Amino acid sequence: MGDITRFGISIDSDLLDSFDRLITRKGYQNRSEAIRDLIRATIVEDKTAAGHEEMVGTITMVYNHHVRDLADKLTEHQHHHHHQIVSALHVHLDAHNCLEVLVLRGSSAEINQIADELLGVKGVKHGKLFLTSATPEHH
């Protein structure tokens, strides 16, 4: 971690009041912690948009396993991308529905492509990709 630097900012009082309510609701101890997290999140977003930075991510999917050949199609996609898929968790939610969580590592472009492929398979009811930096900024 680098040296700590103090700096000041000018901000509209209404915006600051809203920010203070937000950081209180989220449990931050002070504005500095909240601002550091905002800066880190912005840096991760920028790395994600760049497309070539190494990222880690999760793809969460809910699907009906009774849909014809769906499980086989999802497994085939996963095998095709075995270099990026680090781990998989499969949960039987009820007699019809499954939850699958995949952990991936690769460029944001690669991970987004894999997510699009998997979430676009007919029978996937809902899914979401979450990406973050594989090399997080200092805390």
Coordinates of C-alpha atoms in Angstrom, one line a residue:
M1 CA 0.0 0.0 0.0
G2 CA 1.3 3.5 -0.9
D3 CA 1.5 6.6 1.3
I4 CA -1.7 8.1 2.5
T5 CA -2.5 11.4 0.7
R6 CA -5.2 13.9 2.0
F7 CA -7.1 16.0 -0.5
G8 CA -10.2 18.2 -0.4
I9 CA -13.1 18.4 -2.8
S10 CA -15.9 20.8 -3.4
I11 CA -19.4 19.3 -3.4
D12 CA -23.0 20.6 -3.4
S13 CA -24.5 20.3 0.1
D14 CA -27.6 18.4 -1.1
L15 CA -25.4 15.9 -2.8
L16 CA -23.2 15.5 0.3
D17 CA -26.3 15.0 2.5
S18 CA -27.5 12.2 0.2
F19 CA -24.0 10.7 0.2
D20 CA -23.9 10.8 4.0
R21 CA -27.2 9.0 4.2
L22 CA -26.0 6.4 1.8
I23 CA -22.8 5.7 3.6
T24 CA -24.6 5.5 7.0
R25 CA -27.1 3.0 5.5
K26 CA -24.3 0.9 4.0
G27 CA -22.4 0.9 7.3
Y28 CA -19.2 2.9 6.4
Q29 CA -17.3 4.3 9.3
N30 CA -16.5 7.5 7.5
R31 CA -16.6 9.3 4.1
S32 CA -13.0 8.3 3.3
E33 CA -13.8 4.6 3.3
A34 CA -16.8 5.2 1.1
I35 CA -14.9 7.3 -1.4
R36 CA -12.0 4.8 -1.6
D37 CA -14.6 2.1 -2.5
L38 CA -16.1 4.3 -5.1
I39 CA -12.7 4.9 -6.7
R40 CA -11.9 1.2 -6.6
A41 CA -15.2 0.4 -8.2
T42 CA -14.6 3.0 -11.0
I43 CA -11.1 1.5 -11.7
V44 CA -12.6 -2.0 -11.9
E45 CA -15.3 -0.7 -14.3
D46 CA -12.6 0.9 -16.5
K47 CA -10.6 -2.4 -16.6
T48 CA -13.8 -4.2 -17.5
A49 CA -14.6 -1.8 -20.3
A50 CA -11.0 -2.1 -21.6
G51 CA -11.6 -5.8 -22.5
H52 CA -8.1 -7.0 -22.2
E53 CA -7.4 -6.8 -18.4
E54 CA -7.4 -10.1 -16.5
M55 CA -10.7 -10.4 -14.6
V56 CA -12.5 -12.9 -12.5
G57 CA -16.2 -13.4 -12.6
T58 CA -19.2 -15.4 -11.7
I59 CA -22.1 -16.4 -13.9
T60 CA -25.2 -17.4 -12.0
M61 CA -28.0 -19.2 -13.9
V62 CA -31.4 -20.6 -13.0
Y63 CA -32.9 -23.1 -15.4
N64 CA -35.4 -25.9 -15.7
H65 CA -33.5 -29.1 -16.1
H66 CA -36.5 -30.8 -17.8
V67 CA -35.9 -28.6 -20.9
R68 CA -34.8 -31.0 -23.6
D69 CA -30.9 -31.2 -23.9
L70 CA -30.4 -28.1 -21.9
A71 CA -28.1 -29.6 -19.3
D72 CA -26.0 -31.2 -22.1
K73 CA -25.8 -27.9 -24.0
L74 CA -24.7 -26.0 -20.9
T75 CA -22.1 -28.7 -20.1
E76 CA -20.8 -28.6 -23.7
H77 CA -20.3 -24.8 -23.5
Q78 CA -18.5 -25.2 -20.2
H79 CA -16.2 -27.9 -21.6
H80 CA -15.5 -25.7 -24.6
H81 CA -14.3 -22.9 -22.3
H82 CA -12.5 -25.1 -19.7
H83 CA -9.4 -22.8 -19.7
Q84 CA -11.5 -19.9 -18.4
I85 CA -13.9 -21.8 -16.1
V86 CA -12.2 -22.4 -12.7
S87 CA -15.1 -23.9 -10.8
A88 CA -18.8 -24.8 -11.0
L89 CA -21.4 -25.3 -8.4
H90 CA -24.7 -27.0 -9.2
V91 CA -27.7 -26.8 -6.8
H92 CA -31.1 -28.6 -7.2
L93 CA -33.6 -25.9 -6.1
D94 CA -36.7 -28.1 -6.5
A95 CA -38.0 -30.9 -8.6
H96 CA -37.6 -28.8 -11.8
N97 CA -35.2 -26.0 -11.3
C98 CA -31.4 -25.9 -10.9
L99 CA -29.0 -23.1 -9.9
E100 CA -25.6 -23.1 -11.4
V101 CA -22.7 -20.8 -10.5
L102 CA -19.6 -20.7 -12.5
V103 CA -16.3 -19.0 -11.5
L104 CA -14.3 -17.8 -14.5
R105 CA -10.9 -16.2 -15.0
G106 CA -9.8 -14.4 -18.2
S107 CA -10.1 -11.2 -20.1
S108 CA -13.4 -9.3 -19.6
A109 CA -14.1 -9.8 -23.4
E110 CA -13.7 -13.6 -23.0
I111 CA -15.8 -13.8 -19.9
N112 CA -18.5 -11.6 -21.4
Q113 CA -18.6 -13.8 -24.5
I114 CA -19.0 -17.0 -22.4
A115 CA -21.7 -15.4 -20.3
D116 CA -23.6 -14.3 -23.4
E117 CA -23.3 -17.9 -24.8
L118 CA -24.5 -19.5 -21.6
L119 CA -27.3 -17.1 -20.7
G120 CA -28.6 -17.2 -24.2
V121 CA -29.2 -20.9 -24.2
K122 CA -32.9 -21.7 -24.6
G123 CA -34.3 -22.8 -21.2
V124 CA -32.1 -20.6 -19.0
K125 CA -34.7 -18.7 -17.0
H126 CA -32.5 -16.1 -15.5
G127 CA -28.8 -15.3 -15.2
K128 CA -26.3 -12.7 -14.3
L129 CA -22.6 -12.0 -14.8
F130 CA -20.6 -10.3 -12.1
L131 CA -17.1 -9.2 -13.0
T132 CA -14.3 -7.8 -10.9
S133 CA -10.6 -7.3 -11.2
A134 CA -8.2 -10.2 -10.8
T135 CA -5.7 -7.7 -9.4
P136 CA -7.7 -5.5 -7.0
E137 CA -6.5 -2.1 -6.1
H138 CA -5.0 -1.7 -2.6
H139 CA -7.4 -1.6 0.3

